[in-house]
Coordinates of C-alpha atoms in Angstrom, one line a residue:
M1 CA 34.7 -30.6 -18.7
E2 CA 31.8 -33.1 -19.0
Y3 CA 33.3 -34.7 -15.4
I4 CA 33.0 -31.1 -13.9
Y5 CA 29.5 -30.3 -15.5
A6 CA 28.2 -33.6 -14.4
A7 CA 29.4 -32.7 -10.8
M8 CA 28.2 -29.6 -11.2
I9 CA 24.7 -31.1 -12.4
L10 CA 24.6 -33.1 -9.2
H11 CA 25.3 -30.3 -6.9
S12 CA 22.7 -28.3 -8.4
A13 CA 20.2 -31.1 -8.4
E14 CA 21.4 -31.8 -4.8
K15 CA 22.4 -35.4 -5.2
D16 CA 25.5 -37.5 -4.0
I17 CA 28.7 -36.8 -6.2
N18 CA 29.8 -40.2 -6.2
E19 CA 31.2 -42.5 -8.9
E20 CA 28.1 -43.9 -9.8
N21 CA 25.9 -40.8 -10.3
V22 CA 28.8 -38.9 -12.4
K23 CA 29.1 -42.2 -14.4
S24 CA 25.4 -41.8 -15.1
I25 CA 25.1 -38.1 -15.9
I26 CA 27.9 -38.7 -18.4
E27 CA 26.9 -42.1 -20.0
A28 CA 23.0 -40.4 -20.2
A29 CA 25.3 -37.6 -22.3
G30 CA 26.1 -40.0 -24.7
I31 CA 29.7 -40.5 -23.5
E32 CA 32.1 -43.5 -22.8
A33 CA 32.8 -42.7 -19.4
D34 CA 36.4 -42.8 -18.0
E35 CA 36.6 -44.8 -14.6
A36 CA 40.4 -43.2 -13.9
R37 CA 38.5 -39.6 -14.8
I38 CA 35.8 -40.2 -12.6
K39 CA 37.6 -41.0 -9.5
A40 CA 40.4 -38.3 -9.8
L41 CA 37.6 -36.0 -9.9
I42 CA 35.6 -37.8 -7.0
A43 CA 39.1 -37.5 -5.4
A44 CA 39.9 -33.8 -6.5
L45 CA 36.4 -32.6 -5.4
E46 CA 36.3 -34.4 -2.0
D47 CA 37.6 -31.6 0.7
V48 CA 35.7 -28.7 -1.8
D49 CA 33.0 -26.5 -1.0
I50 CA 31.6 -26.6 -4.7
D51 CA 29.5 -23.2 -3.7
E52 CA 32.1 -21.1 -2.1
A53 CA 34.2 -22.5 -5.4
M54 CA 31.5 -21.3 -7.6
E55 CA 30.7 -18.0 -6.0
T56 CA 34.6 -16.9 -6.1
T57 CA 34.8 -18.1 -9.4
A58 CA 31.8 -16.2 -10.5
M59 CA 33.1 -12.9 -8.9
A60 CA 36.5 -13.3 -10.7
A61 CA 35.2 -13.4 -13.8
A62 CA 32.8 -11.0 -13.5
A63 CA 35.6 -8.2 -12.8
P64 CA 37.8 -8.8 -16.4
A65 CA 34.6 -9.3 -18.3
A66 CA 34.0 -5.4 -17.7
A67 CA 37.5 -4.6 -18.9
P68 CA 36.6 -5.3 -22.6
V69 CA 33.4 -3.6 -22.3
A70 CA 35.0 -0.2 -21.3
E71 CA 37.6 -0.7 -24.1
A72 CA 34.9 -1.1 -26.6
V73 CA 33.1 2.0 -25.8
E74 CA 36.8 3.7 -25.7
E75 CA 37.5 2.7 -28.9
E76 CA 34.2 3.6 -30.4
E77 CA 34.4 7.3 -29.4
E78 CA 38.0 7.2 -31.0
E79 CA 36.7 6.1 -33.9
E80 CA 34.0 8.8 -33.8
E81 CA 36.1 11.4 -33.6
E82 CA 38.2 10.3 -36.3
E83 CA 35.5 10.0 -38.5
E84 CA 34.5 13.6 -37.3
E85 CA 37.9 14.7 -38.3
A86 CA 38.1 13.0 -41.5
S87 CA 34.4 14.8 -42.4
E88 CA 36.0 18.3 -41.4
E89 CA 39.0 17.6 -43.5
E90 CA 36.7 16.8 -46.3
A91 CA 34.5 19.4 -46.3
M92 CA 37.7 21.9 -45.9
A93 CA 39.1 20.3 -49.4
G94 CA 35.6 20.7 -50.8
L95 CA 35.3 24.3 -49.9
G96 CA 39.1 24.9 -51.1
A97 CA 38.2 23.0 -54.7
L98 CA 35.8 25.9 -55.0
F99 CA 37.5 28.9 -54.5
G100 CA 40.9 27.8 -55.5

């Protein structure tokens, strides 16, 4: 993952994404650079439009992220309803004890 981050840093800084620059970033982070991984990364990114890939990924990640939030709100509402029902039942039981 560090190698992809290095490529993203270079892209953000508008620098060339090449073996030398990726290796410099990896080594600056205190990681021993793996030449084979760097070459594989450069080859994989050769025909990729990074801006488009990042935009597509950001949009794809945003949609599923909204679903858990909606589920959490529904769960909270269900818990509140259950608590209200339990409170009502306890109140009725308390009244029954007074008159029963």
